[in-house]
XYZ file of C-alpha atoms in Angstrom:
452
model
C 107.460 82.244 89.209
C 104.419 81.422 87.296
C 101.501 83.328 86.366
C 98.984 80.928 89.085
C 101.390 81.161 91.547
C 101.927 85.209 91.346
C 98.300 85.717 91.649
C 97.085 82.514 93.249
C 95.856 84.969 96.728
C 93.667 87.096 93.644
C 92.434 83.935 91.848
C 91.483 82.691 94.946
C 89.924 85.950 96.556
C 87.495 86.500 93.073
C 86.549 82.785 93.909
C 85.544 83.099 97.010
C 84.025 86.309 96.070
C 81.528 84.484 93.680
C 81.113 81.739 96.406
C 79.724 84.226 98.394
C 77.899 86.373 95.919
C 76.018 83.487 94.296
C 74.959 82.107 98.359
C 73.493 85.328 99.294
C 71.759 85.806 96.232
C 67.826 85.792 97.382
C 69.221 83.995 100.685
C 66.097 84.957 102.272
C 63.403 83.738 100.594
C 61.628 81.671 101.545
C 61.097 83.992 104.924
C 59.973 80.999 106.830
C 61.427 77.627 108.415
C 62.488 75.359 105.429
C 63.540 71.420 106.324
C 65.318 71.068 109.623
C 65.538 74.609 110.001
C 62.690 74.369 112.481
C 65.266 72.479 115.040
C 68.323 74.111 114.481
C 67.165 78.313 113.781
C 64.435 77.452 116.381
C 66.878 76.273 119.002
C 69.677 79.251 117.855
C 66.352 81.533 118.779
C 66.645 80.445 121.821
C 70.218 80.330 122.568
C 69.862 84.169 121.235
C 67.815 84.932 124.332
C 70.002 83.128 126.235
C 66.664 81.036 127.013
C 67.395 77.561 129.145
C 64.584 75.323 126.984
C 67.435 75.550 124.099
C 68.736 72.416 126.469
C 66.199 70.999 127.774
C 64.608 68.084 125.891
C 61.594 67.866 128.572
C 59.091 71.179 126.944
C 56.401 71.523 124.691
C 57.214 73.710 121.071
C 58.288 76.519 121.403
C 56.264 77.613 118.293
C 53.813 75.626 116.778
C 55.132 72.568 114.185
C 58.813 73.150 115.793
C 60.867 71.374 118.410
C 63.915 72.344 120.346
C 67.488 70.684 119.048
C 69.121 69.319 121.702
C 70.394 66.189 119.730
C 73.416 68.254 118.470
C 76.139 69.639 119.920
C 75.438 73.739 120.195
C 78.562 75.042 118.236
C 76.457 75.823 115.059
C 74.013 76.959 116.701
C 76.381 79.355 117.854
C 77.527 80.805 115.124
C 73.489 81.288 113.878
C 72.503 83.277 116.942
C 75.335 85.323 116.545
C 74.449 85.798 113.233
C 70.608 86.867 114.620
C 71.929 89.021 116.909
C 73.474 90.851 114.499
C 70.537 90.502 111.349
C 67.581 90.060 113.456
C 65.365 86.963 114.135
C 64.693 86.415 110.612
C 65.340 83.990 107.570
C 68.764 86.251 106.380
C 69.739 86.141 110.294
C 69.703 82.371 110.798
C 71.110 81.593 107.571
C 73.889 84.001 107.173
C 76.302 82.232 109.476
C 75.615 78.884 106.696
C 77.303 81.478 104.319
C 79.671 82.249 105.698
C 80.872 78.742 106.949
C 79.995 77.835 102.933
C 82.908 80.561 101.605
C 85.171 78.819 104.343
C 84.737 75.102 103.002
C 86.256 76.158 99.591
C 88.448 78.395 101.308
C 90.147 75.469 103.032
C 89.621 73.041 100.417
C 92.281 75.076 98.184
C 94.408 75.409 101.018
C 94.569 71.250 101.655
C 95.709 70.904 98.308
C 98.331 73.348 97.566
C 99.675 72.234 101.140
C 99.533 68.479 99.974
C 99.860 69.006 95.844
C 102.257 72.166 96.021
C 99.629 73.050 93.074
C 97.884 76.583 92.627
C 96.205 75.498 89.631
C 94.875 72.130 91.023
C 93.885 74.354 94.085
C 92.157 76.950 92.229
C 90.382 74.050 90.109
C 89.395 71.493 93.460
C 87.931 74.558 95.005
C 86.340 75.821 91.992
C 84.505 72.381 91.832
C 83.435 72.732 95.858
C 81.923 76.033 94.908
C 79.913 74.585 92.193
C 78.536 71.567 93.894
C 74.723 71.509 95.509
C 74.721 69.693 98.195
C 77.435 72.601 99.930
C 75.704 74.951 98.246
C 72.225 74.085 99.536
C 73.756 73.191 102.971
C 75.920 76.900 102.839
C 71.794 78.224 102.255
C 69.990 76.849 104.957
C 70.297 77.249 108.798
C 71.809 73.691 109.741
C 75.267 72.456 110.854
C 76.285 70.358 108.373
C 78.354 72.537 106.668
C 80.073 73.987 109.382
C 81.037 70.359 110.429
C 81.970 70.073 106.616
C 84.500 73.145 107.204
C 85.930 71.920 110.190
C 86.791 68.288 109.239
C 88.544 69.616 106.093
C 90.344 72.384 108.322
C 91.263 69.447 110.681
C 92.575 67.556 107.471
C 94.259 70.412 106.542
C 95.927 71.126 109.857
C 96.672 67.483 109.900
C 98.683 67.260 106.677
C 100.816 70.268 107.260
C 101.828 67.987 110.913
C 102.368 65.010 108.156
C 104.410 67.151 105.466
C 105.943 68.897 108.101
C 107.172 65.710 109.945
C 108.131 64.321 106.338
C 110.241 66.731 105.576
C 112.514 65.836 108.655
C 115.275 63.197 108.185
C 114.459 61.861 111.767
C 110.470 62.000 111.944
C 110.648 65.019 114.499
C 107.169 65.880 115.252
C 105.576 69.864 115.370
C 103.737 69.967 118.546
C 101.910 72.984 117.260
C 99.906 71.300 114.482
C 99.157 68.166 115.895
C 97.089 69.987 118.944
C 95.678 72.378 116.774
C 94.342 69.155 114.790
C 93.801 68.291 118.171
C 91.727 70.893 119.106
C 90.218 71.224 114.913
C 88.852 67.702 115.757
C 87.411 68.548 119.216
C 85.231 71.664 117.144
C 84.237 69.267 114.602
C 82.542 66.962 117.119
C 81.239 69.721 119.319
C 79.002 70.564 116.061
C 78.142 67.184 115.318
C 79.026 63.469 116.005
C 79.951 62.505 112.629
C 83.250 64.907 113.295
C 84.394 61.970 115.579
C 84.840 60.076 112.326
C 87.557 62.410 112.224
C 89.871 59.809 115.146
C 89.696 56.409 112.433
C 91.112 58.715 109.409
C 94.239 60.115 111.829
C 94.672 56.687 113.273
C 94.778 55.026 110.074
C 96.799 57.658 108.143
C 99.349 57.990 111.313
C 99.727 53.775 111.347
C 100.236 53.277 107.619
C 102.905 56.149 108.258
C 104.601 54.602 111.175
C 104.547 50.726 109.772
C 106.032 52.159 106.574
C 109.192 53.664 108.594
C 109.505 50.831 110.438
C 109.300 48.654 108.009
C 111.977 50.764 105.872
C 114.612 50.740 108.214
C 117.325 48.236 109.323
C 117.118 46.319 112.362
C 119.364 48.776 114.479
C 117.960 51.784 113.021
C 114.286 50.238 113.694
C 114.998 50.119 117.381
C 116.540 53.474 117.503
C 113.328 55.080 115.392
C 110.793 53.036 117.694
C 112.419 53.965 120.920
C 112.131 57.894 119.711
C 108.923 57.375 118.530
C 107.337 56.773 121.782
C 108.622 59.490 123.556
C 105.771 61.122 121.287
C 102.780 58.804 123.173
C 102.330 61.775 125.512
C 101.743 64.498 122.873
C 99.600 62.237 120.742
C 97.368 61.639 124.202
C 96.857 64.930 124.723
C 96.250 65.827 121.332
C 93.177 63.096 120.488
C 92.695 61.515 124.105
C 92.324 64.738 126.136
C 91.897 67.990 123.976
C 89.048 66.758 121.797
C 86.243 65.566 124.558
C 87.533 68.651 126.603
C 86.586 70.888 123.335
C 83.262 68.943 122.923
C 82.720 69.642 126.628
C 83.005 73.269 126.412
C 81.094 73.527 123.233
C 78.502 73.466 125.668
C 80.144 76.451 127.389
C 76.795 78.412 127.581
C 74.520 75.828 128.798
C 77.084 76.034 132.192
C 76.317 79.802 132.177
C 72.587 79.134 132.977
C 73.635 77.447 135.825
C 73.608 73.978 134.292
C 76.472 71.563 135.687
C 77.857 68.290 134.502
C 75.276 66.559 135.598
C 72.200 67.892 133.575
C 75.312 67.326 130.217
C 75.381 63.569 131.317
C 71.224 63.287 131.334
C 71.100 64.895 128.072
C 73.500 62.459 126.477
C 71.739 59.400 127.498
C 68.719 60.969 125.879
C 70.352 61.744 123.133
C 72.002 58.288 122.764
C 68.650 56.611 123.571
C 66.778 58.942 120.579
C 69.884 58.365 117.642
C 69.798 54.426 118.663
C 66.260 53.695 119.291
C 64.468 55.813 116.198
C 62.386 54.058 114.474
C 60.958 55.669 111.964
C 60.891 56.222 107.954
C 61.177 59.308 105.852
C 59.894 59.945 101.983
C 63.798 61.411 101.267
C 65.680 58.969 103.598
C 68.583 56.884 101.659
C 71.811 55.260 102.280
C 75.008 56.154 102.174
C 75.953 53.866 98.392
C 73.077 56.173 97.146
C 74.964 59.501 98.048
C 78.080 58.648 95.846
C 75.795 58.226 93.018
C 73.485 61.444 93.461
C 70.308 59.162 93.108
C 68.479 59.897 96.767
C 67.971 64.076 97.027
C 66.045 65.949 99.856
C 63.483 68.556 99.070
C 63.282 71.730 101.104
C 60.792 73.722 99.702
C 58.147 74.598 96.913
C 55.966 77.502 96.055
C 54.693 78.564 92.773
C 54.523 81.847 91.467
C 51.285 83.718 89.967
C 52.223 82.131 86.242
C 51.675 79.004 87.782
C 55.160 78.150 87.506
C 57.096 75.838 90.421
C 60.120 76.904 92.152
C 61.682 74.152 94.270
C 65.031 74.524 96.587
C 66.640 70.387 96.922
C 69.875 69.396 98.505
C 71.298 67.575 95.340
C 74.649 67.299 93.847
C 76.062 68.797 90.691
C 75.514 65.607 88.766
C 78.553 65.714 86.655
C 81.180 66.486 89.490
C 79.384 63.337 91.321
C 79.683 60.846 88.636
C 83.343 62.119 87.192
C 84.743 62.689 90.624
C 83.294 59.067 91.812
C 85.632 57.725 89.025
C 87.752 59.664 90.053
C 87.919 58.147 93.397
C 87.933 54.592 91.770
C 90.851 55.779 90.380
C 93.085 56.969 93.275
C 92.149 53.695 94.972
C 93.386 51.707 91.925
C 96.613 53.960 91.971
C 97.417 53.183 95.067
C 97.011 48.883 94.593
C 99.173 49.364 91.560
C 101.960 51.046 93.099
C 101.892 48.795 95.915
C 105.636 47.154 95.954
C 106.531 49.422 93.226
C 109.972 51.336 93.534
C 109.060 54.934 92.988
C 110.887 58.652 93.050
C 110.546 60.861 95.802
C 108.292 62.766 94.107
C 106.179 59.781 93.382
C 105.935 59.109 96.563
C 104.780 62.645 97.933
C 101.902 61.984 95.198
C 101.043 58.998 96.127
C 101.387 59.859 100.220
C 98.800 63.675 98.825
C 96.305 60.716 97.039
C 96.832 58.907 100.125
C 95.159 61.328 102.653
C 92.381 62.769 100.487
C 91.346 58.803 99.657
C 91.608 57.873 103.169
C 89.207 60.913 104.470
C 87.061 60.802 101.670
C 86.324 56.818 102.581
C 85.939 57.581 105.917
C 84.005 60.955 105.904
C 81.829 58.654 104.399
C 81.721 54.973 104.893
C 81.027 55.115 108.700
C 77.231 56.120 108.231
C 76.991 52.456 106.268
C 76.621 51.221 110.019
C 74.506 54.036 111.329
C 71.172 52.338 113.268
C 69.100 55.277 112.212
C 67.536 57.063 108.972
C 69.984 59.361 107.119
C 70.198 61.319 104.894
C 72.099 62.840 101.855
C 73.210 66.115 103.224
C 75.235 63.507 105.912
C 77.727 63.483 102.777
C 78.666 66.899 103.155
C 82.141 66.339 104.820
C 83.128 64.065 101.635
C 82.184 66.139 98.616
C 85.530 68.276 99.179
C 87.847 65.245 99.061
C 86.097 63.588 96.295
C 86.878 67.180 94.568
C 90.345 66.644 95.298
C 90.205 63.708 93.753
C 88.409 64.935 90.556
C 91.185 68.010 90.271
C 94.011 65.667 90.544
C 92.871 63.872 87.405
C 92.088 66.467 85.587
C 94.904 68.372 86.272
C 96.796 65.155 85.121
C 94.866 64.797 81.497
C 95.683 68.067 81.386
C 99.594 67.591 81.127
C 98.902 65.037 78.791
C 98.098 65.605 74.684
C 95.861 67.325 72.853
C 93.301 65.424 73.174
C 93.468 64.533 77.057
C 93.498 68.418 77.303
C 90.349 68.694 75.188
C 88.894 65.754 77.993
C 89.953 67.775 80.921
C 88.163 71.203 79.295
C 85.305 69.408 79.168
C 84.957 68.237 82.471
C 85.336 71.697 83.795
C 83.023 72.930 81.647
C 80.178 70.117 82.216
C 80.532 70.574 85.934
C 79.912 74.589 85.639
C 76.919 74.080 82.766
C 75.400 71.418 85.224
C 75.747 73.917 88.186
C 74.414 76.832 85.865
C 71.445 74.899 84.773
C 70.353 73.230 88.460
C 71.321 76.731 89.848
C 67.209 77.524 90.041
C 66.613 74.012 91.470
C 68.794 74.900 94.654
C 67.706 78.371 95.353
C 63.566 78.062 94.602
C 63.521 79.909 91.520
C 60.178 79.153 89.629
C 61.250 77.632 86.606
C 58.776 75.789 83.336
C 57.434 72.579 84.096
C 58.853 71.049 81.056
C 62.561 71.845 82.346
C 61.877 69.966 85.679
C 60.216 67.014 84.088
C 62.847 66.903 81.624
C 65.820 67.881 83.597
C 65.247 67.956 87.174
C 63.431 65.493 87.246
C 64.791 62.869 84.788
C 65.353 60.148 87.044
C 62.802 59.081 89.104
C 64.659 59.061 92.410
C 65.514 62.308 91.761
C 61.546 63.672 92.152
């Protein structure tokens, strides 16, 4: 037993503690709504008060310069409302829920890597990268739903991976029903948090189609027909897991609304309003961006600004860890080339397992990000959040490959990790609103004009 395996639980716990502490520091600052908290935090307050206006789109503003968020499913707001019931209707109360889910994103990233790659060091490294990302960090400190859906999407992929590994380890492709059903539940919860959780459906459809296609292709004619007949028996299970359960979980996400006396007719009318708004909105925003800009980390979202008595300025920007993103993009491209290079190549069992693991992460990354290219509405950088853990895993994969090479390769691996950590330290004030001298902002934080 290696040291990493022996002390993995303790090391992961230490990393989670670091994640929690860094996100909790000055969490209550500023003590006012920032950015979309004027929608999410306000609506969570109404839910905490059992106010029917939380699910109505026709009322006047409840508070000045706010609006009810009826556009998104309410699961994230339930956790924010619970947090406010515990800590009060204040900035700490409406943001604390996001801290917890930010920590959970780091945890589930480690579990996903451990399941797919069976490597404790890589699991810790990938989780470490996620804990140092600025986008995940800022979304863990604001009352919005993006960090919640990020956790549930990575959780869904982890549960699917447990199903994938369990099936692959059987000689005849036998499926574990509980894992497939759990994947369907998590998928429904993700969609019940934000519609982008539905991106999980094409992820699983593509991965399952690829697996079944490869299994059918590899078998001789007689064994192929036997295999197909056996797999057809799983159709009801797949239908229950991905056609019945997710919509059911989605409807159940509105359970609080139903307890207020509103029924399915109101739910239908609300979704007609949502669809109309999302597809006809003709608006612009100074911080809107396109999906290709997210991968390059060139268009952040400004959340807050304030000045201290000395005249120094503090900002809160939803901005990624630039070193992580640029190196991570190289890792994504390298993973895609790895797959292309190995098409039709005879591989060992371990190489096939590694290729499958990389493929699951790569597909999850691409399909949690690329569907946004078809979105008809304005978009923002924070929509990229669910893709960040998968990108971080691919970067960790290649860093570990470098670590297993020559002394030069090891030095490169250490440099990559050190630069990501240093970037976190340098940009930490920019993510938390700590006032800094103007020269630092102009020369570092705003080194590119698009970063303003």
